[in-house]
XYZ file of C-alpha atoms in Angstrom:
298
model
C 0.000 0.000 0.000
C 2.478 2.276 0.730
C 4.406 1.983 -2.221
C 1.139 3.089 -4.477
C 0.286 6.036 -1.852
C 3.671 7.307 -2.319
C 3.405 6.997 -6.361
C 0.038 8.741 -6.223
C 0.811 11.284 -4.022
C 3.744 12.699 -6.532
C 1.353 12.852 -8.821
C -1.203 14.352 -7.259
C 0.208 16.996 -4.270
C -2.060 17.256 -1.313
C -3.427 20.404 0.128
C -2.133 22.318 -2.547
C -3.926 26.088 -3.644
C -5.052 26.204 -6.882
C -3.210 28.534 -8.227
C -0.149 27.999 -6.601
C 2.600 26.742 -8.653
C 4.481 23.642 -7.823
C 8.276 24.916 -7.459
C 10.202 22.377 -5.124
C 12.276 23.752 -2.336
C 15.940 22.380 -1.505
C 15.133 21.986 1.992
C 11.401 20.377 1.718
C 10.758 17.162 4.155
C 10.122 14.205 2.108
C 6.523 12.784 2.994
C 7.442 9.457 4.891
C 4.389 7.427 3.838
C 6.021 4.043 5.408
C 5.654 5.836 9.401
C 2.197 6.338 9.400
C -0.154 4.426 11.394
C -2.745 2.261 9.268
C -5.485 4.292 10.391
C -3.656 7.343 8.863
C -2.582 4.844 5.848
C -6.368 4.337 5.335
C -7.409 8.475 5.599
C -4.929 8.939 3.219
C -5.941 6.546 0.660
C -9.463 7.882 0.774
C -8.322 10.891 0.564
C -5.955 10.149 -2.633
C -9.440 8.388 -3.584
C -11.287 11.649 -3.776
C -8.502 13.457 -5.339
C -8.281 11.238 -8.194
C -12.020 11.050 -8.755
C -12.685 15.066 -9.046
C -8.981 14.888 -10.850
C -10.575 12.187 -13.572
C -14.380 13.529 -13.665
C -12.314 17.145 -14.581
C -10.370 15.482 -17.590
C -11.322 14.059 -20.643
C -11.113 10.056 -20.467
C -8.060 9.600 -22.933
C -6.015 12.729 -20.894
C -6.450 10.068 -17.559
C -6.235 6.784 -19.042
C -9.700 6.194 -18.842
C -10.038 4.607 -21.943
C -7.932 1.686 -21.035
C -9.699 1.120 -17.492
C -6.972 2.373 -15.211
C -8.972 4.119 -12.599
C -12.125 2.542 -13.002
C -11.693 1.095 -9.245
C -11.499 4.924 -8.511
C -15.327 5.729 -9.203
C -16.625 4.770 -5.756
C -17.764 6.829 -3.593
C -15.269 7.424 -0.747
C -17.911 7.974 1.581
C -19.084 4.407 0.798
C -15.803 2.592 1.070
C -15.454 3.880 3.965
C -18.719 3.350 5.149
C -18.421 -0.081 4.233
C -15.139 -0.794 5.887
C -16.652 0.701 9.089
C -19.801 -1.666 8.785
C -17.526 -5.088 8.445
C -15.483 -4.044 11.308
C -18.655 -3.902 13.182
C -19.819 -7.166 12.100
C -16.299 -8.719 12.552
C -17.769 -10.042 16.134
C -21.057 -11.549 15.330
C -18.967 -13.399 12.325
C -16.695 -14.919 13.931
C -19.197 -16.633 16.478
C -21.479 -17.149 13.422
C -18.054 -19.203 11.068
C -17.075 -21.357 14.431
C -20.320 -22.430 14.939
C -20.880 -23.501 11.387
C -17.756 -25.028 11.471
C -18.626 -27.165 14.673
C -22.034 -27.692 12.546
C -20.133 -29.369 9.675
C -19.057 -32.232 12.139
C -15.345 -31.669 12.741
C -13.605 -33.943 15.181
C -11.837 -32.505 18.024
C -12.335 -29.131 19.724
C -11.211 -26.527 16.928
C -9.563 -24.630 19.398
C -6.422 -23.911 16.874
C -9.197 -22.719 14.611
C -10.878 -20.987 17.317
C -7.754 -18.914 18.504
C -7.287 -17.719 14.898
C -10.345 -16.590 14.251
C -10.868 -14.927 17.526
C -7.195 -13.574 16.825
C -8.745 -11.711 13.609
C -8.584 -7.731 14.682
C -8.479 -5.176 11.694
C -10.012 -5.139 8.500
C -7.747 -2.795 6.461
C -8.343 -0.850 3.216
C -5.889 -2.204 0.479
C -5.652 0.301 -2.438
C -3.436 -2.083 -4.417
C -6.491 -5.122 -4.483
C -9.315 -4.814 -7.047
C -12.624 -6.179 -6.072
C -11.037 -8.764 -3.968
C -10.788 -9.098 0.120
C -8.306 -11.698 0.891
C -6.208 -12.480 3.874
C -1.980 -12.950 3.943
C 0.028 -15.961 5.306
C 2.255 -13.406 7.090
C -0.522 -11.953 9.124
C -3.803 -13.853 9.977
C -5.148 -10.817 12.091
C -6.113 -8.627 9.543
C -8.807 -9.019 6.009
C -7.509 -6.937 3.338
C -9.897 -5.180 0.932
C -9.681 -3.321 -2.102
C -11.363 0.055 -2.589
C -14.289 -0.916 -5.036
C -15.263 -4.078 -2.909
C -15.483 -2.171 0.161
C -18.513 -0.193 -1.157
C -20.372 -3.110 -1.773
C -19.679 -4.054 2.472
C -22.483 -1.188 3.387
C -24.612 -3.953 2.753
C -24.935 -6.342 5.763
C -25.935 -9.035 4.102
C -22.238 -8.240 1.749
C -20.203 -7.658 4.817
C -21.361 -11.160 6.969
C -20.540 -13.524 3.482
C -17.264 -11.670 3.382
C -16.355 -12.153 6.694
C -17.426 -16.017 7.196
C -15.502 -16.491 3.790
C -12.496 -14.917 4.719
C -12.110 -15.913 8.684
C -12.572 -19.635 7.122
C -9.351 -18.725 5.195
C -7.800 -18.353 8.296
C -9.160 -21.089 9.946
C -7.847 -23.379 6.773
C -4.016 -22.159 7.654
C -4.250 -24.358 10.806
C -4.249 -27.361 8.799
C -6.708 -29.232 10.201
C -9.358 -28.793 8.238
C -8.510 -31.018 5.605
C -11.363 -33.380 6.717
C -14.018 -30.461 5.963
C -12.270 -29.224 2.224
C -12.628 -33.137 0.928
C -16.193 -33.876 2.382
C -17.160 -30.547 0.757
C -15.792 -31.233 -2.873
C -17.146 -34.825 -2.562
C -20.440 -33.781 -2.334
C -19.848 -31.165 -4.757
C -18.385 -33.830 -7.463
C -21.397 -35.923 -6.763
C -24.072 -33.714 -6.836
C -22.918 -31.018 -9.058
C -20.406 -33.141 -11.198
C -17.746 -30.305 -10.407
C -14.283 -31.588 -10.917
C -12.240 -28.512 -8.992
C -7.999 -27.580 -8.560
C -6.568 -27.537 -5.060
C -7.288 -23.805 -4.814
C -11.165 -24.252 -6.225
C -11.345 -26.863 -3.381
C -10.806 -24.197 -0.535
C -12.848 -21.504 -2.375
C -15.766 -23.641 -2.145
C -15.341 -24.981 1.635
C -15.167 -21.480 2.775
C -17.730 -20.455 0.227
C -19.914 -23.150 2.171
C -19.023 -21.796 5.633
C -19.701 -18.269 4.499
C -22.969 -19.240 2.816
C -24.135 -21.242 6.039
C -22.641 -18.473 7.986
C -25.204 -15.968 6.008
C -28.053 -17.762 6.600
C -27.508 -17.484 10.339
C -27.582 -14.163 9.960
C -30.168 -13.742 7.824
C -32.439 -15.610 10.161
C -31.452 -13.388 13.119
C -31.658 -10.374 11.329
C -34.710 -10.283 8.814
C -36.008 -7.709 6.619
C -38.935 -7.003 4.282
C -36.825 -8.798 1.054
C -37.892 -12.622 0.928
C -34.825 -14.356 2.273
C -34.341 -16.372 -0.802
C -33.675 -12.980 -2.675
C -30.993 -11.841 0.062
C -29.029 -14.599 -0.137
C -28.943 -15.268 -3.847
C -28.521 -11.404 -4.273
C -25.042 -11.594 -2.204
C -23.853 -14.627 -4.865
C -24.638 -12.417 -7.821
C -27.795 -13.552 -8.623
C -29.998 -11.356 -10.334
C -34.214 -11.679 -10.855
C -35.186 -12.862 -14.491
C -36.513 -9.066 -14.699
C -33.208 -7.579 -13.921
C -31.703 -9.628 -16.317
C -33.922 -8.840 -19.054
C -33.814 -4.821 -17.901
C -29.845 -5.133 -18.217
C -30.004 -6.505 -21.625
C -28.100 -10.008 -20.008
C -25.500 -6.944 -20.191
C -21.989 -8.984 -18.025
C -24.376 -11.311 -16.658
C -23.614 -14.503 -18.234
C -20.027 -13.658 -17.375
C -20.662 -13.460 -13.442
C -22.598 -16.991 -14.161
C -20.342 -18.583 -15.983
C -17.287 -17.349 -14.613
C -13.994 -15.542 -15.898
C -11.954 -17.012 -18.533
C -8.533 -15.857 -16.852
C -9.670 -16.280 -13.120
C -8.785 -20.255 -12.597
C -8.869 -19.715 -8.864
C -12.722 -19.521 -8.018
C -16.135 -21.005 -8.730
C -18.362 -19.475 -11.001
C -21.751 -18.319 -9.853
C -23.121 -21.574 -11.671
C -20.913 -23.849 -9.958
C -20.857 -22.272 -6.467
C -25.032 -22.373 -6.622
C -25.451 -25.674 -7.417
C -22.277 -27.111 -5.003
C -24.275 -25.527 -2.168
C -27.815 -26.799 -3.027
C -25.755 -30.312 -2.816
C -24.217 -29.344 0.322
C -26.952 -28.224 2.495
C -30.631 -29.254 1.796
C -31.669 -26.168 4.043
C -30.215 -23.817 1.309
C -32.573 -24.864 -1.393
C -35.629 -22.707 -0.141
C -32.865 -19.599 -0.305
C -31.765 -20.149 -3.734
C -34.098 -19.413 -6.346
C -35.027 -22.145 -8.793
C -33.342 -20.743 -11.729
C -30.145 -19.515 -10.329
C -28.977 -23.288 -10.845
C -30.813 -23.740 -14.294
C -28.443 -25.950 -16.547
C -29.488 -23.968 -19.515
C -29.407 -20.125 -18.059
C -26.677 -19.039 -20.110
C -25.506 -21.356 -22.427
């Protein structure tokens, strides 16, 4: 992070006038980005954030490298990422006790209390301007969920922050390696009922996308609203209503469902929806019918 704060703050000086003109000055302080603290880090990204969107909404799109895509992770709402980072690090708590009880749920042997201790050892949930749409966690620290700028908006939803968090804290869980057990039961059932033949790294996408799902409907079912729960949880997976298909012209939709060409790491909405209907009857009456329809988008 800092070594992209420090690139985007040369090109784009903070606090400066207007009309002032940029001279340097032999004896100026360089701006140490690597001493601040992350909750400075984090001002100052959304900050830089802000900057860059009233810097690209002033220029044409070929002066900013629009054209190409290189700021499109820049259009959100600073206000919302960091409304969204405040709402998962308010739901960090309820998560946790929601992913080790589905994880007890799933019929582990033994305690859990390695996978306990990590998951109660998860503290900060940290803005990371360098990830694009993407939260993920790092070997070399297991207390802290990194995500990028343009996922974090989608996190002011509740129902977005909880799947998140169940995903990700079963990451950390995984690193114990004791949960070997729970990754083959899960892609067993999924290669029986959904005839999904997955790599090593699909295989831990899906067992945390299972504890994350189960993890949702916890929550869902403590915390209803006036959407049918069926909608809220397919909603967080991607799914969208045969009408808001049809109103987006199928516009990126059949990519979501079917899955990126280049990204050989997770499951596509397809595959995910129809591994969970296999792996927990009690999910069928929250997916719709036709989010696991053979021939949606073929």
């Amino acid at each position: 992070m800092a070594g992209l704060l420090a690139g985007l703050l040369l090109a784009w000086p903070l606090s400066r006038p207007a009309s002032a003109p940029v001279t340097p000055t032999p004896d100026s302080t360089p701006f140490e980005v690597a001493c601040l603290s992350p909750a400075e880090l984090e001002t100052l990204a959304l900050d830089v954030l802000s900057a860059l969107n009233e810097k690209k909404g002033a220029l044409p799109p070929q002066e900013f490298g629009a054209a190409q895509g290189d700021w499109m992770p820049l259009r959100n709402d600073p206000k919302q990422v960091r409304q969204g980072i405040r709402n998962a690090r308010r739901l960090l708590s309820l998560a946790k006790k929601f992913t080790i009880e589905s994880l007890m749920k799933t019929g582990q042997t033994g305690t859990l209390s390695k996978e306990k201790r990590l998951i109660e050892a998860m503290r900060h949930i940290v803005l990371d301007p360098q990830l694009v749409n993407t939260a993920e966690v790092s070997e070399g620290d297991l207390s802290k969920i990194y995500v990028s700028p343009d996922y974090a908006a989608t996190l002011v939803s509740d129902d977005e922050a909880v799947l998140m968090l169940g995903h990700e804290l079963t990451h950390v869980a995984v690193r114990t390696g004791r949960l070997h057990h729970l990754i083959e039961n899960v892609n067993q059932i999924a290669r029986q009922s959904a005839s999904l033949e997955l790599s090593e790294d699909q295989q831990e996408e899906l067992a945390c996308d299972f504890i994350g799902a189960e993890v949702l409907k916890r929550y869902i079912a403590l915390a209803p609203t006036a959407e049918p729960n069926a909608e809220r949880f397919a909603r967080v997976f991607g799914y969208l209503s045969p009408a808001e298909r049809l109103a987006l012209a199928w516009q990126n939709f059949c990519d979501s469902y079917n899955g990126a060409a280049w990204d050989e790491q997770h499951l596509s909405q397809d595959q995910t929806f129809r591994a969970l209907l296999g792996l927990d009857p009690e999910l069928r009456a929250l997916i719709p019918a036709d989010a696991s329809a053979i021939q949606l988008c073929r």
